[in-house]
CSV table of C-alpha atoms in Angstrom, one decimal:
chain,number,residue,atom,x,y,z
A,197,MET,CA,40.7,-184.2,44.6
A,198,ARG,CA,39.0,-180.9,43.6
A,199,THR,CA,36.1,-179.1,45.6
A,200,VAL,CA,33.1,-178.1,44.0
A,201,THR,CA,30.4,-176.1,46.6
A,202,SER,CA,26.8,-176.9,46.5
A,203,SER,CA,26.1,-173.3,46.3
A,204,ASP,CA,27.9,-172.6,43.4
A,205,ILE,CA,26.1,-175.8,41.4
A,206,ALA,CA,22.7,-174.8,42.7
A,207,ASP,CA,23.6,-170.9,41.3
A,208,ARG,CA,24.8,-172.4,37.9
A,209,VAL,CA,21.8,-175.0,37.5
A,210,ALA,CA,19.3,-171.9,38.1
A,211,GLU,CA,20.6,-169.7,35.6
A,212,MET,CA,21.0,-172.6,33.6
A,213,VAL,CA,17.2,-173.4,33.8
A,214,VAL,CA,15.9,-170.5,33.1
A,215,ARG,CA,18.1,-169.5,30.0
A,216,ALA,CA,17.7,-172.7,28.3
A,217,ASN,CA,13.5,-172.0,28.5
A,218,ARG,CA,13.8,-168.3,26.9
A,219,VAL,CA,16.5,-169.4,24.3
A,220,LEU,CA,16.3,-171.9,21.8
A,221,PRO,CA,19.5,-173.2,21.1
A,222,PRO,CA,21.2,-171.9,18.1
A,223,ASP,CA,21.2,-175.5,16.2
A,224,VAL,CA,17.9,-176.2,16.6
A,225,LEU,CA,17.0,-172.4,15.2
A,226,ALA,CA,19.1,-173.0,12.2
A,227,ALA,CA,17.7,-176.0,11.7
A,228,ILE,CA,13.8,-174.4,11.8
A,229,SER,CA,15.4,-171.6,9.7
A,230,ARG,CA,16.7,-174.0,6.7
A,231,ALA,CA,13.8,-175.9,6.9
A,232,LYS,CA,11.6,-173.0,6.1
A,233,GLU,CA,13.4,-171.9,2.9
A,234,ASN,CA,12.9,-176.2,1.5
A,235,GLU,CA,9.5,-176.4,2.9
A,236,SER,CA,7.2,-176.8,-0.4
A,237,SER,CA,3.8,-176.4,1.8
A,238,PRO,CA,2.4,-172.8,2.4
A,239,SER,CA,1.2,-173.6,5.7
A,240,GLY,CA,4.5,-175.5,7.0
A,241,ARG,CA,6.4,-172.5,5.9
A,242,GLU,CA,4.1,-170.1,8.0
A,243,ILE,CA,4.6,-172.5,10.7
A,244,LEU,CA,8.1,-172.6,10.8
A,245,GLY,CA,8.5,-168.8,10.8
A,246,GLN,CA,5.8,-168.3,13.6
A,247,LEU,CA,8.5,-170.5,15.3
A,248,GLU,CA,11.1,-168.1,14.3
A,249,GLU,CA,9.2,-164.9,15.6
A,250,ASN,CA,8.4,-167.1,18.8
A,251,ALA,CA,12.1,-167.9,19.3
A,252,ALA,CA,12.8,-164.1,19.0
A,253,LEU,CA,10.0,-162.7,21.0
A,254,ALA,CA,11.1,-165.2,24.1
A,255,ARG,CA,14.7,-164.2,23.9
A,256,GLU,CA,13.6,-160.4,24.0
A,257,SER,CA,10.7,-160.5,26.4
A,258,GLY,CA,11.9,-163.1,28.9
A,259,LEU,CA,9.0,-165.4,28.3
A,260,PRO,CA,9.7,-168.9,28.5
A,261,LEU,CA,9.6,-170.6,24.8
A,262,CYS,CA,6.4,-172.8,25.4
A,263,GLN,CA,3.9,-172.8,28.6
A,264,ASP,CA,5.4,-176.4,29.1
A,265,THR,CA,8.5,-175.3,30.6
A,266,GLY,CA,8.9,-179.4,31.2
A,267,MET,CA,10.0,-181.5,33.8
A,268,ALA,CA,14.0,-181.0,34.7
A,269,VAL,CA,16.0,-183.7,33.2
A,270,PHE,CA,19.8,-183.4,34.2
A,271,PHE,CA,22.3,-185.6,32.8
A,272,VAL,CA,25.4,-185.3,34.8
A,273,GLU,CA,29.1,-186.4,34.5
A,274,LEU,CA,30.8,-186.4,37.9
A,275,GLY,CA,34.2,-186.7,37.8
A,276,GLU,CA,35.8,-189.4,40.1
A,277,GLN,CA,38.1,-187.1,41.5
A,278,CYS,CA,35.4,-183.8,42.1
A,279,ARG,CA,33.8,-184.0,45.6
A,280,VAL,CA,30.6,-181.7,46.1
A,281,GLU,CA,30.9,-179.2,49.5
A,282,GLY,CA,28.2,-178.3,51.3
A,283,ALA,CA,24.8,-180.0,50.4
A,284,ASN,CA,24.9,-183.1,48.2
A,285,LEU,CA,24.8,-183.3,44.3
A,286,ARG,CA,21.6,-184.2,44.1
A,287,GLU,CA,20.2,-181.7,46.4
A,288,ALA,CA,22.2,-178.8,44.9
A,289,ILE,CA,20.7,-179.8,41.3
A,290,THR,CA,17.1,-179.7,42.7
A,291,GLN,CA,17.7,-176.4,44.7
A,292,GLY,CA,19.0,-174.5,42.0
A,293,MET,CA,16.0,-176.0,39.7
A,294,VAL,CA,13.4,-174.9,42.3
A,295,ARG,CA,14.9,-171.5,42.5
A,296,GLY,CA,15.0,-170.9,38.6
A,297,TYR,CA,11.8,-172.2,38.3
A,298,GLN,CA,10.1,-170.1,40.6
A,299,ASP,CA,12.3,-166.6,39.9
A,300,GLY,CA,12.0,-167.4,36.4
A,301,LEU,CA,8.2,-168.1,36.1
A,302,LEU,CA,8.3,-171.2,34.7
A,303,ARG,CA,5.0,-173.5,35.0
A,304,LYS,CA,5.9,-176.3,37.7
A,305,SER,CA,4.4,-179.4,36.1
A,306,MET,CA,4.9,-182.1,38.4
A,307,CYS,CA,2.8,-184.1,40.1
A,308,HIS,CA,1.1,-187.0,41.8
A,309,PRO,CA,0.8,-189.6,39.1
A,310,LEU,CA,-2.4,-190.8,40.7
A,311,THR,CA,-4.1,-187.6,42.5
A,312,ARG,CA,-2.9,-185.5,40.3
A,313,LYS,CA,-1.8,-183.1,43.0
A,314,ASN,CA,0.9,-180.7,42.2
A,315,THR,CA,4.2,-180.8,43.8
A,316,GLY,CA,3.9,-177.1,43.5
A,317,ASP,CA,7.7,-176.6,42.9
A,318,ASN,CA,8.8,-179.0,40.2
A,319,THR,CA,9.9,-181.2,41.9
A,320,PRO,CA,11.3,-184.0,41.8
A,321,ALA,CA,13.9,-183.3,39.1
A,322,VAL,CA,15.0,-186.3,37.3
A,323,ILE,CA,18.4,-186.7,37.6
A,324,HIS,CA,21.0,-189.4,36.2
A,325,VAL,CA,24.4,-189.5,37.4
A,326,ASP,CA,27.5,-191.1,35.7
A,327,LEU,CA,30.6,-191.3,37.4
A,328,VAL,CA,33.2,-190.7,34.7
A,329,GLU,CA,37.1,-190.1,34.9
A,330,GLY,CA,39.1,-187.0,36.1
A,331,ASP,CA,37.9,-184.0,38.1
A,332,GLY,CA,35.0,-182.4,36.0
A,333,LEU,CA,31.4,-182.0,36.8
A,334,LYS,CA,29.3,-181.3,33.9
A,335,ILE,CA,25.1,-180.9,33.8
A,336,SER,CA,23.4,-181.4,31.1
A,337,PHE,CA,19.8,-179.9,31.3
A,338,MET,CA,16.8,-180.8,29.3
A,339,ALA,CA,13.1,-179.5,30.0
A,340,LYS,CA,11.0,-182.3,28.7
A,341,GLY,CA,7.6,-181.1,28.0
A,342,GLY,CA,4.7,-183.8,28.3
A,343,GLY,CA,2.8,-183.6,25.3
A,344,SER,CA,6.3,-184.7,23.3
A,345,GLU,CA,7.3,-187.1,26.0
A,346,ASN,CA,3.8,-189.2,26.0
A,347,MET,CA,4.3,-189.7,22.1
A,348,SER,CA,7.7,-191.5,22.9
A,349,ARG,CA,7.5,-195.7,23.4
A,350,VAL,CA,10.2,-198.3,24.0
A,351,THR,CA,10.1,-201.9,22.9
A,352,MET,CA,11.8,-204.9,23.0
A,353,LEU,CA,12.2,-206.2,19.5
A,354,SER,CA,13.4,-209.8,18.4
A,355,PRO,CA,17.0,-209.7,17.2
A,356,ALA,CA,15.9,-210.9,13.9
A,357,GLN,CA,13.9,-207.8,13.1
A,358,GLY,CA,17.5,-205.9,13.0
A,359,TRP,CA,17.8,-202.4,11.3
A,360,LYS,CA,14.8,-203.3,9.4
A,361,GLY,CA,12.4,-203.8,12.2
A,362,ILE,CA,14.3,-200.7,14.1
A,363,LYS,CA,13.1,-198.6,11.3
A,364,ASP,CA,9.5,-200.0,11.1
A,365,PHE,CA,9.1,-199.2,14.8
A,366,VAL,CA,10.5,-195.7,14.5
A,367,LEU,CA,8.4,-194.7,11.3
A,368,GLY,CA,5.0,-195.8,12.5
A,369,ARG,CA,6.0,-194.3,15.8
A,370,VAL,CA,6.0,-191.3,14.0
A,371,ALA,CA,2.7,-191.6,11.7
A,372,GLU,CA,0.5,-192.5,14.9
A,373,ALA,CA,2.0,-189.2,16.6
A,374,GLY,CA,1.1,-187.4,13.8
A,375,PRO,CA,0.5,-183.7,14.9
A,376,ASN,CA,0.3,-184.7,18.6
A,377,PRO,CA,3.9,-183.8,19.3
A,378,CYS,CA,4.2,-180.4,18.1
A,379,PRO,CA,6.4,-181.3,14.7
A,380,PRO,CA,8.9,-180.6,13.5
A,381,THR,CA,10.4,-183.0,16.1
A,382,MET,CA,13.8,-184.3,16.8
A,383,LEU,CA,14.0,-188.0,17.6
A,384,GLY,CA,16.3,-189.6,20.1
A,385,ILE,CA,16.5,-193.4,19.8
A,386,GLY,CA,17.9,-195.7,22.0
A,387,ILE,CA,19.2,-199.4,20.1
A,388,GLY,CA,20.2,-201.7,22.4
A,389,GLY,CA,21.2,-201.5,26.2
A,390,SER,CA,18.9,-203.2,28.2
A,391,PHE,CA,14.9,-202.8,29.1
A,392,GLU,CA,15.7,-199.3,30.9
A,393,LEU,CA,19.0,-198.3,29.5
A,394,ALA,CA,17.3,-198.0,25.6
A,395,PRO,CA,15.3,-195.0,26.9
A,396,LYS,CA,18.0,-193.2,28.6
A,397,LEU,CA,20.1,-193.1,25.9
A,398,ALA,CA,17.2,-192.5,23.4
A,399,LYS,CA,17.1,-189.2,25.6
A,400,GLN,CA,20.6,-188.5,26.3
A,401,ALA,CA,21.3,-188.7,22.3
A,402,LEU,CA,19.0,-185.6,22.0
A,403,LEU,CA,21.8,-183.4,23.9
A,404,ARG,CA,23.9,-183.9,20.6
A,405,PRO,CA,23.7,-180.7,18.7
A,406,LEU,CA,21.8,-181.1,15.0
A,407,ASP,CA,24.9,-180.2,13.1
A,408,GLN,CA,26.7,-182.9,14.6
A,409,PRO,CA,26.8,-186.0,13.1
A,410,HIS,CA,27.3,-189.2,14.7
A,411,PRO,CA,30.8,-190.0,15.4
A,412,ASP,CA,30.4,-193.4,14.0
A,413,PRO,CA,30.4,-192.7,10.1
A,414,GLU,CA,27.5,-195.8,10.0
A,415,ILE,CA,25.7,-194.7,12.6
A,416,ALA,CA,25.4,-191.0,11.1
A,417,ARG,CA,24.5,-192.6,8.0
A,418,MET,CA,21.5,-194.7,9.6
A,419,GLU,CA,20.3,-191.2,11.2
A,420,GLN,CA,20.5,-189.8,8.1
A,421,GLU,CA,18.5,-192.8,5.9
A,422,LEU,CA,15.8,-192.7,8.9
A,423,LEU,CA,15.2,-188.7,8.6
A,424,GLU,CA,15.1,-188.7,5.0
A,425,GLU,CA,12.5,-191.7,5.3
A,426,ILE,CA,10.4,-189.7,8.2
A,427,ASN,CA,10.3,-186.8,6.3
A,428,THR,CA,8.6,-188.5,3.3
A,429,LEU,CA,5.9,-189.3,5.8
A,430,GLY,CA,4.5,-185.9,4.8
A,431,ILE,CA,2.7,-185.0,8.3
A,432,GLY,CA,4.9,-181.6,8.2
A,433,PRO,CA,4.7,-178.7,10.6
A,434,MET,CA,2.0,-178.9,13.1
A,435,GLY,CA,1.1,-181.8,10.9
A,436,LEU,CA,-0.8,-179.7,8.5
A,437,GLY,CA,1.2,-181.6,6.0
A,438,GLY,CA,4.7,-180.3,4.2
A,439,ASP,CA,8.3,-181.8,4.0
A,440,THR,CA,9.2,-180.8,7.2
A,441,THR,CA,8.4,-183.7,9.8
A,442,CYS,CA,11.3,-184.1,11.6
A,443,LEU,CA,14.4,-181.7,12.1
A,444,GLY,CA,16.9,-184.6,13.2
A,445,VAL,CA,17.2,-188.1,14.3
A,446,ARG,CA,19.8,-188.7,17.1
A,447,ILE,CA,20.9,-192.5,17.7
A,448,SER,CA,22.8,-193.5,20.6
A,449,MET,CA,23.8,-197.8,20.6
A,450,ALA,CA,24.8,-199.6,23.1
A,451,PRO,CA,25.6,-203.6,23.1
A,452,CYS,CA,22.7,-206.0,24.4
A,453,HIS,CA,22.3,-209.5,25.1
A,454,ILE,CA,22.0,-212.0,22.6
A,455,ALA,CA,18.3,-212.6,22.8
A,456,SER,CA,17.5,-209.0,22.7
A,457,LEU,CA,17.2,-205.9,20.9
A,458,PRO,CA,15.8,-202.9,22.5
A,459,LEU,CA,14.6,-199.9,21.2
A,460,ALA,CA,13.5,-196.6,22.7
A,461,VAL,CA,12.0,-194.0,20.6
A,462,ASN,CA,12.0,-190.4,22.6
A,463,VAL,CA,10.1,-187.9,20.7
A,464,GLN,CA,11.3,-183.8,21.2
A,465,CYS,CA,9.0,-181.4,19.8
A,466,HIS,CA,10.6,-178.4,18.1
A,467,SER,CA,11.5,-176.2,21.2
A,468,ALA,CA,14.2,-178.6,21.9
A,469,ARG,CA,15.3,-176.4,24.8
A,470,HIS,CA,19.0,-177.9,26.7
A,471,GLU,CA,21.9,-176.3,27.6
A,472,GLU,CA,25.0,-177.9,29.6
A,473,VAL,CA,27.3,-176.1,32.2
A,474,GLU,CA,30.6,-177.3,33.7
A,475,LEU,CA,31.9,-175.9,36.7
B,225,MET,CA,3.5,-158.3,15.9
B,226,PRO,CA,2.3,-159.8,12.5
B,227,PHE,CA,0.8,-163.3,13.4
B,228,ARG,CA,-0.6,-164.8,10.2
B,229,THR,CA,-2.7,-168.3,10.7
B,230,PRO,CA,-1.4,-170.6,8.2
B,231,ARG,CA,-3.9,-171.9,5.9
B,232,GLY,CA,-4.2,-176.1,5.7
B,233,GLY,CA,-4.2,-178.3,2.5
B,234,GLY,CA,-5.3,-177.1,-0.7
B,235,ALA,CA,-8.4,-176.1,0.1
B,236,VAL,CA,-10.0,-172.9,-0.6
B,237,SER,CA,-10.0,-171.3,2.7
B,238,LYS,CA,-11.5,-168.1,4.4
B,239,GLU,CA,-10.9,-166.1,7.3
B,240,TYR,CA,-13.3,-164.8,9.6
B,241,ARG,CA,-13.4,-162.6,12.5
B,242,LEU,CA,-15.7,-164.3,15.1
B,243,GLN,CA,-16.7,-162.9,18.9
B,244,ALA,CA,-16.6,-165.8,21.7
B,245,PRO,CA,-19.2,-167.0,23.1
B,246,LEU,CA,-19.9,-168.4,19.7
B,247,ARG,CA,-23.7,-169.0,18.1
B,248,ASP,CA,-24.9,-171.3,16.0
B,249,GLU,CA,-24.7,-169.4,12.9
B,250,ASP,CA,-21.0,-168.4,13.5
B,251,VAL,CA,-20.0,-172.2,13.6
B,252,ILE,CA,-22.0,-173.7,10.8
B,253,GLN,CA,-20.1,-171.4,8.4
B,254,LEU,CA,-16.9,-172.8,9.0
B,255,LYS,CA,-15.0,-175.2,7.1
B,256,VAL,CA,-11.9,-177.2,7.3
B,257,GLY,CA,-8.9,-174.9,6.5
B,258,ASP,CA,-10.5,-171.7,7.4
B,259,ARG,CA,-8.8,-169.2,9.3
B,260,VAL,CA,-10.3,-167.8,12.4
B,261,LEU,CA,-9.7,-164.3,14.4
B,262,LEU,CA,-11.3,-164.9,17.8
B,263,SER,CA,-12.1,-162.2,20.5
B,264,GLY,CA,-14.0,-162.4,23.6
B,265,ILE,CA,-14.3,-164.2,26.5
B,266,ILE,CA,-12.9,-168.0,26.5
B,267,TYR,CA,-12.3,-170.4,29.0
B,268,THR,CA,-9.4,-172.6,29.9
B,269,ALA,CA,-9.4,-176.0,31.1
B,270,ARG,CA,-7.4,-179.1,30.9
B,271,ASP,CA,-6.6,-182.5,32.1
B,272,ALA,CA,-7.7,-182.0,36.2
B,273,ALA,CA,-10.3,-179.0,35.0
B,274,HIS,CA,-12.2,-181.5,32.9
B,275,LYS,CA,-12.6,-184.3,35.6
B,276,LYS,CA,-14.1,-181.6,37.9
B,277,ILE,CA,-16.4,-180.4,35.6
B,278,ILE,CA,-17.8,-183.2,34.9
B,279,GLN,CA,-17.4,-184.1,38.4
B,280,ALA,CA,-20.0,-180.7,39.1
B,281,LEU,CA,-22.2,-181.9,36.2
B,282,GLU,CA,-22.7,-185.7,38.2
B,283,SER,CA,-23.1,-183.9,41.6
B,284,GLY,CA,-25.3,-181.5,40.2
B,285,SER,CA,-23.0,-178.4,41.8
B,286,GLU,CA,-22.3,-175.3,40.1
B,287,LEU,CA,-20.2,-175.2,36.8
B,288,PRO,CA,-17.4,-172.7,37.0
B,289,PHE,CA,-18.4,-171.3,33.7
B,290,PRO,CA,-22.0,-171.0,31.8
B,291,LEU,CA,-21.2,-173.9,29.0
B,292,LYS,CA,-23.8,-172.2,26.0
B,293,GLY,CA,-21.6,-171.1,23.3
B,294,ALA,CA,-18.5,-171.2,25.3
B,295,VAL,CA,-15.1,-172.0,23.7
B,296,ILE,CA,-12.5,-174.0,26.0
B,297,TYR,CA,-9.1,-173.5,25.2
B,298,TYR,CA,-6.7,-176.5,26.3
B,299,VAL,CA,-3.9,-174.1,28.0
B,300,GLY,CA,-1.8,-174.3,31.1
B,301,PRO,CA,0.0,-171.1,31.3
B,302,SER,CA,3.3,-170.3,32.4
B,303,PRO,CA,3.1,-167.4,35.5
B,304,ALA,CA,2.4,-164.2,34.5
B,305,PRO,CA,5.5,-161.4,34.5
B,306,GLU,CA,5.1,-157.8,36.0
B,307,GLY,CA,2.8,-155.8,34.1
B,308,ARG,CA,1.6,-158.9,31.8
B,309,PRO,CA,-1.6,-160.4,32.2
B,310,ILE,CA,-0.4,-163.9,31.4
B,311,GLY,CA,3.1,-165.9,31.0
B,312,SER,CA,3.5,-168.3,27.8
B,313,ALA,CA,-0.3,-169.5,26.8
B,314,GLY,CA,0.2,-171.9,23.8
B,315,PRO,CA,-2.3,-175.5,23.4
B,316,THR,CA,-1.5,-178.8,25.0
B,317,THR,CA,-2.2,-181.7,23.2
B,318,SER,CA,-6.1,-182.3,22.8
B,319,TYR,CA,-7.0,-186.0,23.1
B,320,ARG,CA,-6.4,-186.2,26.8
B,321,MET,CA,-9.6,-184.4,27.1
B,322,ASP,CA,-11.2,-186.8,24.7
B,323,SER,CA,-13.5,-188.8,27.1
B,324,TYR,CA,-15.0,-185.5,28.6
B,325,THR,CA,-15.4,-183.5,25.3
B,326,PRO,CA,-19.1,-184.9,23.6
B,327,ARG,CA,-20.5,-184.4,27.0
B,328,LEU,CA,-19.7,-180.7,26.7
B,329,HIS,CA,-21.0,-180.3,23.4
B,330,SER,CA,-23.8,-181.7,24.2
B,331,LEU,CA,-24.6,-179.1,26.9
B,332,GLY,CA,-23.7,-176.4,24.1
B,333,VAL,CA,-19.8,-175.8,24.5
B,334,LYS,CA,-19.2,-174.5,20.8
B,335,ALA,CA,-15.5,-174.7,20.2
B,336,THR,CA,-12.3,-176.2,21.7
B,337,ILE,CA,-8.8,-175.1,20.8
B,338,GLY,CA,-6.0,-177.2,21.1
B,339,LYS,CA,-3.6,-179.3,19.1
B,340,GLY,CA,-3.0,-182.6,17.9
B,341,LYS,CA,-5.9,-185.6,16.8
B,342,ARG,CA,-9.4,-185.9,18.6
B,343,SER,CA,-10.8,-189.3,18.8
B,344,GLN,CA,-13.9,-190.2,16.4
B,345,ASP,CA,-16.4,-189.8,19.3
B,346,VAL,CA,-15.2,-186.2,19.5
B,347,LYS,CA,-15.3,-185.9,15.7
B,348,ASP,CA,-19.0,-187.2,15.9
B,349,ALA,CA,-20.5,-185.0,18.9
B,350,LEU,CA,-18.9,-182.0,16.1
B,351,VAL,CA,-21.3,-182.8,13.8
B,352,ARG,CA,-24.2,-183.9,16.3
B,353,HIS,CA,-24.1,-180.6,18.3
B,354,ASN,CA,-22.8,-178.3,15.7
B,355,ALA,CA,-19.2,-177.6,17.0
B,356,VAL,CA,-15.7,-177.0,16.1
B,357,TYR,CA,-12.3,-178.0,17.2
B,358,PHE,CA,-9.7,-175.2,16.1
B,359,GLY,CA,-6.0,-175.8,16.0
B,360,ALA,CA,-3.3,-173.2,17.8
B,361,THR,CA,0.1,-173.5,16.8
B,362,GLY,CA,1.9,-175.4,19.4
B,363,GLY,CA,5.3,-174.2,21.2
B,364,ALA,CA,4.4,-170.8,19.8
B,365,GLY,CA,3.3,-170.1,23.6
B,366,ALA,CA,5.0,-166.8,23.6
B,367,LEU,CA,3.8,-165.1,20.5
B,368,LEU,CA,0.1,-166.6,21.1
B,369,SER,CA,-0.1,-164.6,24.5
B,370,GLN,CA,0.3,-161.5,23.2
B,371,ARG,CA,-3.0,-161.7,21.9
B,372,ILE,CA,-4.6,-162.7,25.4
B,373,GLU,CA,-5.4,-159.1,27.2
B,374,SER,CA,-6.5,-160.6,30.2
B,375,SER,CA,-6.4,-163.0,32.7
B,376,LYS,CA,-8.2,-164.5,35.8
B,377,ILE,CA,-8.8,-167.6,37.8
B,378,ILE,CA,-12.6,-168.4,38.0
B,379,ALA,CA,-12.4,-171.8,39.4
B,380,PHE,CA,-10.0,-174.8,41.0
B,381,GLU,CA,-7.2,-172.4,41.9
B,382,ASP,CA,-5.7,-175.4,43.8
B,383,LEU,CA,-4.7,-176.9,40.4
B,384,GLY,CA,-2.4,-174.6,39.9
B,385,PRO,CA,-1.0,-174.3,36.2
B,386,GLU,CA,-4.2,-176.4,35.5
B,387,ALA,CA,-7.0,-174.1,37.3
B,388,VAL,CA,-9.8,-172.6,35.2
B,389,ARG,CA,-9.6,-169.2,33.8
B,390,GLU,CA,-11.5,-166.6,32.1
B,391,LEU,CA,-9.3,-164.9,29.4
B,392,GLU,CA,-10.1,-162.3,27.3
B,393,VAL,CA,-8.7,-162.8,23.7
B,394,ARG,CA,-8.5,-160.3,20.6
B,395,ASP,CA,-7.9,-161.9,17.0
B,396,PHE,CA,-6.3,-165.0,18.5
B,397,PRO,CA,-5.0,-167.1,15.6
B,398,LEU,CA,-7.1,-170.2,14.9
B,399,LEU,CA,-7.3,-172.6,12.1
B,400,VAL,CA,-10.4,-175.0,12.0
B,401,VAL,CA,-9.0,-178.6,12.2
B,402,ASN,CA,-12.3,-180.7,12.4
B,403,ASP,CA,-15.7,-179.1,11.5
B,404,ALA,CA,-19.0,-179.5,12.0
B,405,PHE,CA,-19.6,-181.7,8.4
B,406,GLY,CA,-17.0,-184.1,9.6
B,407,GLY,CA,-13.9,-182.8,8.0
B,408,GLU,CA,-10.4,-182.7,9.3
B,409,LEU,CA,-7.6,-180.9,8.2
B,410,TYR,CA,-4.6,-183.3,9.5
B,411,ALA,CA,-2.3,-184.5,6.8
B,412,LYS,CA,-2.8,-188.3,6.4
B,413,PRO,CA,1.0,-189.8,6.9
B,414,ASN,CA,2.2,-191.5,3.4
B,415,LEU,CA,3.2,-194.9,5.0
B,416,PRO,CA,4.7,-197.3,3.1
B,417,GLY,CA,3.1,-200.8,2.2
């Protein structure tokens, strides 16, 4: 049994949430730069250029990339042979998140769903914990903005609708969302599982880097097919028209009930802030 | 820092330097796709602040800022670092304010700044009241904050990031997304079938 202290967890989480909000992941920045080279719309090229400038400024100045520094979402892989000492795992992550959002001058966006009163410290964090083999502890963080999250959807298709039904739903969703989620976007798509598992798969899929295709070549091909079809919609950067509506599609699939075909689409804006630490 | 507003569509567009608060003659000349560099005083308000402004109107209490000629920026900035007036300050998605916007235009608000589509009611209100909807680049919050010279909270401080702020902006880069003639800049998706 390996021991990790809760204060180490909190420290690493605090650093991670601040850095993730200031430094755009290199795969995302590279995808934006590549898109700019290939974009035929002049307004699209200008927008993509502004996003590069914004990323450089945030990195240098310490300002967050976007004022919406997000709901704090964590995906944790906790080894069965790893024990947390001190505060429990959730408390440790929460303490680190609160400190990072405070000290890093990140916006606190969480509020009561009906009174809309702000909780004041960005709590609660959304924390998903999976037990895995071994004695490791991996914590992935995603700063999820409200504008893109609002454009996300989950649906229960009929099994007969299959891949075509999935494509129709995804394309329809992207078309309807249009300029709202700050395109160019990334899409996390959860196929299968259950009503509550599909959206978790969809969001978790967004952690996979854009330069890392799905290990299953068949799913990688589906990701590519969806990406190409989405980019024929012509919505373009910020919805002003152009070739770059989406930077990447990430699919995560799980078996489902014989009667069901759950489908979730998690829309992520171009400011796809995420990072992971291993303790 | 270079910051050009993108030119939308293929239409011939112009660039204007305007001073807020806006006058009727400022707005009437603007067409979709035109670029505007806005200077002067503008006000921030988003979801909860809009609700409170409408409540103030209903109850006849004092409004946080004069509506006549006003420009409202939909933003909830991040906290200001030492020595800067404001943190990151890019636009939030506008449709959430749609139910409040026509009323505000009827009372003299000349422009709103945000990102994303507006409802037909809002577009109709722009035509009826000679007003305009500007887009700013979503997610470019660090870059846009460089054009904000001062910021102070003037109402609803309890709303935190949603408090109403008076901002002084200089050459704030905007694009006319919906004009006072019913025009709209956003691309229509090419959906098959």
